[in-house]
C-alpha cells in the first residue's frame, strides 16, 4: 500500500497498492479529521507499506504573511508527527514537487527545473496534473484539489522500492 500526501489546507491524500489506485480524500480540516482519515488508512496499510509526502514549504516574503508561513509550518509539523505516531513501522519519504512533476506530467513547463513557480505557472502545472488524473483515473472522479496527491501516488507507484531506508528525501 502506498499513501501519498499533498500537505496543506488545500491538499489531499491518495492511496492504493502498487497495482491499483484505491481512493483519495481532500485534506481533512482539523486534527480530529486528519486522525480519523489516517486511522482508516492504517486499517489497510500492511507492514511493508510506504508513505510519500510532497516536500513543500512556505517562505515568508512578498505576498506571504508571516502568519501564513507560521500556519503552514505548524500544519506540516502536526502532519509529520501524526504520520510517525500512526505509522511508526513505515517509510516516510519526502519528494520535491519538481521531482514528481517531471516524471508524471506529460509536458511539464520548462520552469520545473528548480526555481519556485509563479502564480500562472502553478495554475498551469495544476491543470496538467488534473488532466493526467482525469485521463488515467477517470472512474475515481479526481477533482483539481486532489490531483497533486494522486499524481504523487502515481509517482511513488512508478518508483516502487520497498527496501528504501526509513525517512528519506527523494
JSON list of C-alpha atoms in Angstrom, two decimals:
[
{"chain": "A", "resi": 1, "resn": "UNK", "atom": "CA", "xyz": [0.00, 0.00, 0.00]},
{"chain": "A", "resi": 2, "resn": "UNK", "atom": "CA", "xyz": [1.19, 3.49, -0.85]},
{"chain": "A", "resi": 3, "resn": "UNK", "atom": "CA", "xyz": [-0.17, 6.59, 0.86]},
{"chain": "A", "resi": 4, "resn": "UNK", "atom": "CA", "xyz": [0.59, 9.85, -0.97]},
{"chain": "A", "resi": 5, "resn": "UNK", "atom": "CA", "xyz": [0.06, 13.22, 0.66]},
{"chain": "A", "resi": 6, "resn": "UNK", "atom": "CA", "xyz": [-0.13, 16.73, -0.72]},
{"chain": "A", "resi": 7, "resn": "UNK", "atom": "CA", "xyz": [0.12, 18.67, 2.56]},
{"chain": "A", "resi": 8, "resn": "UNK", "atom": "CA", "xyz": [-1.57, 21.94, 3.31]},
{"chain": "A", "resi": 9, "resn": "UNK", "atom": "CA", "xyz": [-5.09, 23.16, 3.82]},
{"chain": "A", "resi": 10, "resn": "UNK", "atom": "CA", "xyz": [-5.90, 22.68, 0.13]},
{"chain": "A", "resi": 11, "resn": "UNK", "atom": "CA", "xyz": [-4.00, 19.40, -0.10]},
{"chain": "A", "resi": 12, "resn": "UNK", "atom": "CA", "xyz": [-5.22, 15.83, -0.22]},
{"chain": "A", "resi": 13, "resn": "UNK", "atom": "CA", "xyz": [-4.40, 12.19, 0.49]},
{"chain": "A", "resi": 14, "resn": "UNK", "atom": "CA", "xyz": [-4.42, 9.38, -2.08]},
{"chain": "A", "resi": 15, "resn": "UNK", "atom": "CA", "xyz": [-3.75, 5.69, -1.55]},
{"chain": "A", "resi": 16, "resn": "UNK", "atom": "CA", "xyz": [-3.62, 2.38, -3.29]},
{"chain": "A", "resi": 17, "resn": "UNK", "atom": "CA", "xyz": [-1.43, -0.62, -3.89]},
{"chain": "A", "resi": 18, "resn": "UNK", "atom": "CA", "xyz": [1.39, -0.78, -6.40]},
{"chain": "A", "resi": 19, "resn": "UNK", "atom": "CA", "xyz": [-1.10, -2.45, -8.74]},
{"chain": "A", "resi": 20, "resn": "UNK", "atom": "CA", "xyz": [-4.27, -0.42, -8.19]},
{"chain": "A", "resi": 21, "resn": "UNK", "atom": "CA", "xyz": [-5.39, 3.05, -7.14]},
{"chain": "A", "resi": 22, "resn": "UNK", "atom": "CA", "xyz": [-7.91, 2.84, -4.29]},
{"chain": "A", "resi": 23, "resn": "UNK", "atom": "CA", "xyz": [-9.15, 6.24, -3.10]},
{"chain": "A", "resi": 24, "resn": "UNK", "atom": "CA", "xyz": [-8.49, 9.90, -2.43]},
{"chain": "A", "resi": 25, "resn": "UNK", "atom": "CA", "xyz": [-9.72, 12.38, 0.15]},
{"chain": "A", "resi": 26, "resn": "UNK", "atom": "CA", "xyz": [-9.34, 16.13, 0.44]},
{"chain": "A", "resi": 27, "resn": "UNK", "atom": "CA", "xyz": [-7.13, 17.13, 3.36]},
{"chain": "A", "resi": 28, "resn": "UNK", "atom": "CA", "xyz": [-9.37, 16.93, 6.41]},
{"chain": "A", "resi": 29, "resn": "UNK", "atom": "CA", "xyz": [-9.98, 20.07, 8.42]},
{"chain": "A", "resi": 30, "resn": "UNK", "atom": "CA", "xyz": [-8.64, 19.93, 11.95]},
{"chain": "A", "resi": 31, "resn": "UNK", "atom": "CA", "xyz": [-6.69, 17.36, 13.92]},
{"chain": "A", "resi": 32, "resn": "UNK", "atom": "CA", "xyz": [-9.62, 15.06, 14.59]},
{"chain": "A", "resi": 33, "resn": "UNK", "atom": "CA", "xyz": [-10.47, 14.86, 10.89]},
{"chain": "A", "resi": 34, "resn": "UNK", "atom": "CA", "xyz": [-6.88, 14.06, 9.97]},
{"chain": "A", "resi": 35, "resn": "UNK", "atom": "CA", "xyz": [-6.59, 11.48, 12.74]},
{"chain": "A", "resi": 36, "resn": "UNK", "atom": "CA", "xyz": [-9.82, 9.81, 11.56]},
{"chain": "A", "resi": 37, "resn": "UNK", "atom": "CA", "xyz": [-8.63, 9.55, 7.92]},
{"chain": "A", "resi": 38, "resn": "UNK", "atom": "CA", "xyz": [-5.21, 8.23, 8.97]},
{"chain": "A", "resi": 39, "resn": "UNK", "atom": "CA", "xyz": [-6.93, 5.63, 11.18]},
{"chain": "A", "resi": 40, "resn": "UNK", "atom": "CA", "xyz": [-8.97, 4.42, 8.20]},
{"chain": "A", "resi": 41, "resn": "UNK", "atom": "CA", "xyz": [-5.86, 4.22, 6.00]},
{"chain": "A", "resi": 42, "resn": "UNK", "atom": "CA", "xyz": [-3.99, 2.40, 8.80]},
{"chain": "A", "resi": 43, "resn": "UNK", "atom": "CA", "xyz": [-6.56, -0.41, 8.61]},
{"chain": "A", "resi": 44, "resn": "UNK", "atom": "CA", "xyz": [-5.39, -1.13, 5.07]},
{"chain": "A", "resi": 45, "resn": "UNK", "atom": "CA", "xyz": [-1.69, -0.38, 5.47]},
{"chain": "A", "resi": 46, "resn": "UNK", "atom": "CA", "xyz": [0.48, -3.50, 5.64]},
{"chain": "A", "resi": 47, "resn": "UNK", "atom": "CA", "xyz": [3.80, -3.68, 7.44]},
{"chain": "A", "resi": 48, "resn": "UNK", "atom": "CA", "xyz": [5.65, -3.05, 4.17]},
{"chain": "A", "resi": 49, "resn": "UNK", "atom": "CA", "xyz": [3.56, -0.04, 3.16]},
{"chain": "A", "resi": 50, "resn": "UNK", "atom": "CA", "xyz": [5.00, 3.28, 2.14]},
{"chain": "A", "resi": 51, "resn": "UNK", "atom": "CA", "xyz": [4.18, 6.93, 2.71]},
{"chain": "A", "resi": 52, "resn": "UNK", "atom": "CA", "xyz": [5.25, 9.62, 0.22]},
{"chain": "A", "resi": 53, "resn": "UNK", "atom": "CA", "xyz": [4.71, 13.26, 1.16]},
{"chain": "A", "resi": 54, "resn": "UNK", "atom": "CA", "xyz": [5.24, 16.26, -1.08]},
{"chain": "A", "resi": 55, "resn": "UNK", "atom": "CA", "xyz": [8.20, 18.17, 0.36]},
{"chain": "A", "resi": 56, "resn": "UNK", "atom": "CA", "xyz": [6.90, 21.71, 0.18]},
{"chain": "A", "resi": 57, "resn": "UNK", "atom": "CA", "xyz": [7.47, 24.65, 2.42]},
{"chain": "A", "resi": 58, "resn": "UNK", "atom": "CA", "xyz": [6.43, 28.22, 2.69]},
{"chain": "A", "resi": 59, "resn": "UNK", "atom": "CA", "xyz": [8.79, 31.12, 2.97]},
{"chain": "A", "resi": 60, "resn": "UNK", "atom": "CA", "xyz": [7.88, 34.44, 4.47]},
{"chain": "A", "resi": 61, "resn": "UNK", "atom": "CA", "xyz": [8.21, 37.17, 1.85]},
{"chain": "A", "resi": 62, "resn": "UNK", "atom": "CA", "xyz": [6.30, 39.31, -0.66]},
{"chain": "A", "resi": 63, "resn": "UNK", "atom": "CA", "xyz": [2.70, 38.12, -0.88]},
{"chain": "A", "resi": 64, "resn": "UNK", "atom": "CA", "xyz": [3.10, 35.69, 2.03]},
{"chain": "A", "resi": 65, "resn": "UNK", "atom": "CA", "xyz": [2.42, 36.92, 5.54]},
{"chain": "A", "resi": 66, "resn": "UNK", "atom": "CA", "xyz": [4.42, 35.70, 8.49]},
{"chain": "A", "resi": 67, "resn": "UNK", "atom": "CA", "xyz": [1.17, 34.34, 9.93]},
{"chain": "A", "resi": 68, "resn": "UNK", "atom": "CA", "xyz": [0.52, 32.24, 6.78]},
{"chain": "A", "resi": 69, "resn": "UNK", "atom": "CA", "xyz": [4.07, 30.89, 6.80]},
{"chain": "A", "resi": 70, "resn": "UNK", "atom": "CA", "xyz": [3.73, 30.02, 10.50]},
{"chain": "A", "resi": 71, "resn": "UNK", "atom": "CA", "xyz": [0.39, 28.25, 9.99]},
{"chain": "A", "resi": 72, "resn": "UNK", "atom": "CA", "xyz": [1.76, 26.18, 7.11]},
{"chain": "A", "resi": 73, "resn": "UNK", "atom": "CA", "xyz": [4.87, 25.18, 9.08]},
{"chain": "A", "resi": 74, "resn": "UNK", "atom": "CA", "xyz": [2.70, 24.26, 12.06]},
{"chain": "A", "resi": 75, "resn": "UNK", "atom": "CA", "xyz": [0.35, 22.18, 9.88]},
{"chain": "A", "resi": 76, "resn": "UNK", "atom": "CA", "xyz": [3.26, 20.36, 8.28]},
{"chain": "A", "resi": 77, "resn": "UNK", "atom": "CA", "xyz": [4.79, 19.63, 11.69]},
{"chain": "A", "resi": 78, "resn": "UNK", "atom": "CA", "xyz": [1.50, 18.29, 13.02]},
{"chain": "A", "resi": 79, "resn": "UNK", "atom": "CA", "xyz": [1.03, 16.15, 9.89]},
{"chain": "A", "resi": 80, "resn": "UNK", "atom": "CA", "xyz": [4.56, 14.75, 10.21]},
{"chain": "A", "resi": 81, "resn": "UNK", "atom": "CA", "xyz": [4.07, 13.95, 13.91]},
{"chain": "A", "resi": 82, "resn": "UNK", "atom": "CA", "xyz": [0.74, 12.25, 13.24]},
{"chain": "A", "resi": 83, "resn": "UNK", "atom": "CA", "xyz": [2.28, 10.15, 10.46]},
{"chain": "A", "resi": 84, "resn": "UNK", "atom": "CA", "xyz": [5.12, 8.99, 12.69]},
{"chain": "A", "resi": 85, "resn": "UNK", "atom": "CA", "xyz": [2.67, 8.23, 15.51]},
{"chain": "A", "resi": 86, "resn": "UNK", "atom": "CA", "xyz": [0.19, 6.37, 13.29]},
{"chain": "A", "resi": 87, "resn": "UNK", "atom": "CA", "xyz": [2.70, 4.52, 11.11]},
{"chain": "A", "resi": 88, "resn": "UNK", "atom": "CA", "xyz": [5.90, 4.09, 13.19]},
{"chain": "A", "resi": 89, "resn": "UNK", "atom": "CA", "xyz": [6.88, 0.99, 11.21]},
{"chain": "A", "resi": 90, "resn": "UNK", "atom": "CA", "xyz": [6.66, 2.56, 7.72]},
{"chain": "A", "resi": 91, "resn": "UNK", "atom": "CA", "xyz": [8.95, 4.54, 5.47]},
{"chain": "A", "resi": 92, "resn": "UNK", "atom": "CA", "xyz": [8.07, 8.20, 5.17]},
{"chain": "A", "resi": 93, "resn": "UNK", "atom": "CA", "xyz": [9.60, 9.70, 2.06]},
{"chain": "A", "resi": 94, "resn": "UNK", "atom": "CA", "xyz": [9.63, 13.37, 1.11]},
{"chain": "A", "resi": 95, "resn": "UNK", "atom": "CA", "xyz": [9.55, 14.16, -2.61]},
{"chain": "A", "resi": 96, "resn": "UNK", "atom": "CA", "xyz": [10.09, 17.62, -4.09]},
{"chain": "A", "resi": 97, "resn": "UNK", "atom": "CA", "xyz": [7.25, 18.84, -6.34]},
{"chain": "A", "resi": 98, "resn": "UNK", "atom": "CA", "xyz": [9.65, 19.28, -9.26]},
{"chain": "A", "resi": 99, "resn": "UNK", "atom": "CA", "xyz": [10.70, 15.62, -8.96]},
{"chain": "A", "resi": 100, "resn": "UNK", "atom": "CA", "xyz": [7.25, 14.05, -9.26]},
{"chain": "A", "resi": 101, "resn": "UNK", "atom": "CA", "xyz": [6.08, 16.65, -11.79]},
{"chain": "A", "resi": 102, "resn": "UNK", "atom": "CA", "xyz": [8.96, 15.89, -14.19]},
{"chain": "A", "resi": 103, "resn": "UNK", "atom": "CA", "xyz": [8.01, 12.20, -14.11]},
{"chain": "A", "resi": 104, "resn": "UNK", "atom": "CA", "xyz": [4.20, 12.35, -14.14]},
{"chain": "A", "resi": 105, "resn": "UNK", "atom": "CA", "xyz": [3.15, 15.46, -16.05]},
{"chain": "A", "resi": 106, "resn": "UNK", "atom": "CA", "xyz": [3.36, 14.72, -19.79]},
{"chain": "A", "resi": 107, "resn": "UNK", "atom": "CA", "xyz": [4.88, 18.04, -20.87]},
{"chain": "A", "resi": 108, "resn": "UNK", "atom": "CA", "xyz": [5.85, 20.00, -17.78]},
{"chain": "A", "resi": 109, "resn": "UNK", "atom": "CA", "xyz": [6.64, 23.67, -18.13]},
{"chain": "A", "resi": 110, "resn": "UNK", "atom": "CA", "xyz": [10.32, 24.46, -18.61]},
{"chain": "A", "resi": 111, "resn": "UNK", "atom": "CA", "xyz": [10.20, 26.17, -15.23]},
{"chain": "A", "resi": 112, "resn": "UNK", "atom": "CA", "xyz": [10.18, 22.84, -13.37]},
{"chain": "A", "resi": 113, "resn": "UNK", "atom": "CA", "xyz": [13.97, 22.83, -13.25]},
{"chain": "A", "resi": 114, "resn": "UNK", "atom": "CA", "xyz": [14.49, 24.10, -9.71]},
{"chain": "A", "resi": 115, "resn": "UNK", "atom": "CA", "xyz": [13.04, 27.53, -9.08]},
{"chain": "A", "resi": 116, "resn": "UNK", "atom": "CA", "xyz": [9.79, 28.48, -7.37]},
{"chain": "A", "resi": 117, "resn": "UNK", "atom": "CA", "xyz": [6.85, 28.78, -9.77]},
{"chain": "A", "resi": 118, "resn": "UNK", "atom": "CA", "xyz": [4.86, 31.98, -10.08]},
{"chain": "A", "resi": 119, "resn": "UNK", "atom": "CA", "xyz": [1.05, 32.02, -9.88]},
{"chain": "A", "resi": 120, "resn": "UNK", "atom": "CA", "xyz": [0.36, 31.36, -13.58]},
{"chain": "A", "resi": 121, "resn": "UNK", "atom": "CA", "xyz": [2.94, 28.55, -13.72]},
{"chain": "A", "resi": 122, "resn": "UNK", "atom": "CA", "xyz": [1.39, 26.93, -10.64]},
{"chain": "A", "resi": 123, "resn": "UNK", "atom": "CA", "xyz": [-2.08, 27.07, -12.24]},
{"chain": "A", "resi": 124, "resn": "UNK", "atom": "CA", "xyz": [-0.71, 25.61, -15.49]},
{"chain": "A", "resi": 125, "resn": "UNK", "atom": "CA", "xyz": [1.04, 22.81, -13.60]},
{"chain": "A", "resi": 126, "resn": "UNK", "atom": "CA", "xyz": [-2.09, 22.11, -11.54]},
{"chain": "A", "resi": 127, "resn": "UNK", "atom": "CA", "xyz": [-4.14, 21.96, -14.77]},
{"chain": "A", "resi": 128, "resn": "UNK", "atom": "CA", "xyz": [-1.67, 19.46, -16.28]},
{"chain": "A", "resi": 129, "resn": "UNK", "atom": "CA", "xyz": [-1.81, 17.35, -13.10]},
{"chain": "A", "resi": 130, "resn": "UNK", "atom": "CA", "xyz": [-5.61, 17.38, -13.21]},
{"chain": "A", "resi": 131, "resn": "UNK", "atom": "CA", "xyz": [-5.57, 16.41, -16.90]},
{"chain": "A", "resi": 132, "resn": "UNK", "atom": "CA", "xyz": [-3.27, 13.48, -16.08]},
{"chain": "A", "resi": 133, "resn": "UNK", "atom": "CA", "xyz": [-5.56, 12.22, -13.30]},
{"chain": "A", "resi": 134, "resn": "UNK", "atom": "CA", "xyz": [-8.68, 12.71, -15.40]},
{"chain": "A", "resi": 135, "resn": "UNK", "atom": "CA", "xyz": [-7.14, 10.67, -18.20]},
{"chain": "A", "resi": 136, "resn": "UNK", "atom": "CA", "xyz": [-5.72, 7.90, -16.04]},
{"chain": "A", "resi": 137, "resn": "UNK", "atom": "CA", "xyz": [-8.16, 7.70, -13.10]},
{"chain": "A", "resi": 138, "resn": "UNK", "atom": "CA", "xyz": [-11.43, 8.85, -14.68]},
{"chain": "A", "resi": 139, "resn": "UNK", "atom": "CA", "xyz": [-13.53, 6.35, -12.68]},
{"chain": "A", "resi": 140, "resn": "UNK", "atom": "CA", "xyz": [-12.48, 7.98, -9.41]},
{"chain": "A", "resi": 141, "resn": "UNK", "atom": "CA", "xyz": [-13.67, 11.50, -10.26]},
{"chain": "A", "resi": 142, "resn": "UNK", "atom": "CA", "xyz": [-10.49, 13.17, -9.06]},
{"chain": "A", "resi": 143, "resn": "UNK", "atom": "CA", "xyz": [-11.00, 16.90, -8.64]},
{"chain": "A", "resi": 144, "resn": "UNK", "atom": "CA", "xyz": [-8.38, 19.62, -9.03]},
{"chain": "A", "resi": 145, "resn": "UNK", "atom": "CA", "xyz": [-7.76, 19.83, -5.29]},
{"chain": "A", "resi": 146, "resn": "UNK", "atom": "CA", "xyz": [-6.80, 16.17, -5.10]},
{"chain": "A", "resi": 147, "resn": "UNK", "atom": "CA", "xyz": [-4.96, 15.88, -8.42]},
{"chain": "A", "resi": 148, "resn": "UNK", "atom": "CA", "xyz": [-1.49, 16.51, -6.94]},
{"chain": "A", "resi": 149, "resn": "UNK", "atom": "CA", "xyz": [-1.92, 13.79, -4.29]},
{"chain": "A", "resi": 150, "resn": "UNK", "atom": "CA", "xyz": [-3.00, 11.28, -6.95]},
{"chain": "A", "resi": 151, "resn": "UNK", "atom": "CA", "xyz": [-0.01, 12.27, -9.10]},
{"chain": "A", "resi": 152, "resn": "UNK", "atom": "CA", "xyz": [2.33, 11.82, -6.12]},
{"chain": "A", "resi": 153, "resn": "UNK", "atom": "CA", "xyz": [0.83, 8.34, -5.61]},
{"chain": "A", "resi": 154, "resn": "UNK", "atom": "CA", "xyz": [1.39, 7.58, -9.31]},
{"chain": "A", "resi": 155, "resn": "UNK", "atom": "CA", "xyz": [4.99, 8.77, -9.00]},
{"chain": "A", "resi": 156, "resn": "UNK", "atom": "CA", "xyz": [5.54, 6.57, -5.93]},
{"chain": "A", "resi": 157, "resn": "UNK", "atom": "CA", "xyz": [3.96, 3.64, -7.75]},
{"chain": "A", "resi": 158, "resn": "UNK", "atom": "CA", "xyz": [6.36, 4.05, -10.68]},
{"chain": "A", "resi": 159, "resn": "UNK", "atom": "CA", "xyz": [9.31, 4.35, -8.30]},
{"chain": "A", "resi": 160, "resn": "UNK", "atom": "CA", "xyz": [8.33, 1.49, -6.01]},
{"chain": "A", "resi": 161, "resn": "UNK", "atom": "CA", "xyz": [11.25, 0.39, -3.88]},
{"chain": "A", "resi": 162, "resn": "UNK", "atom": "CA", "xyz": [10.15, -1.29, -0.64]},
{"chain": "A", "resi": 163, "resn": "UNK", "atom": "CA", "xyz": [13.74, -1.70, 0.54]},
{"chain": "A", "resi": 164, "resn": "UNK", "atom": "CA", "xyz": [14.34, 2.06, 0.71]},
{"chain": "A", "resi": 165, "resn": "UNK", "atom": "CA", "xyz": [15.53, 3.26, 4.15]},
{"chain": "A", "resi": 166, "resn": "UNK", "atom": "CA", "xyz": [13.09, 4.97, 6.52]},
{"chain": "A", "resi": 167, "resn": "UNK", "atom": "CA", "xyz": [12.52, 8.72, 6.44]},
{"chain": "A", "resi": 168, "resn": "UNK", "atom": "CA", "xyz": [14.36, 9.54, 3.24]},
{"chain": "A", "resi": 169, "resn": "UNK", "atom": "CA", "xyz": [14.20, 12.52, 0.95]},
{"chain": "A", "resi": 170, "resn": "UNK", "atom": "CA", "xyz": [13.62, 11.71, -2.71]}
]
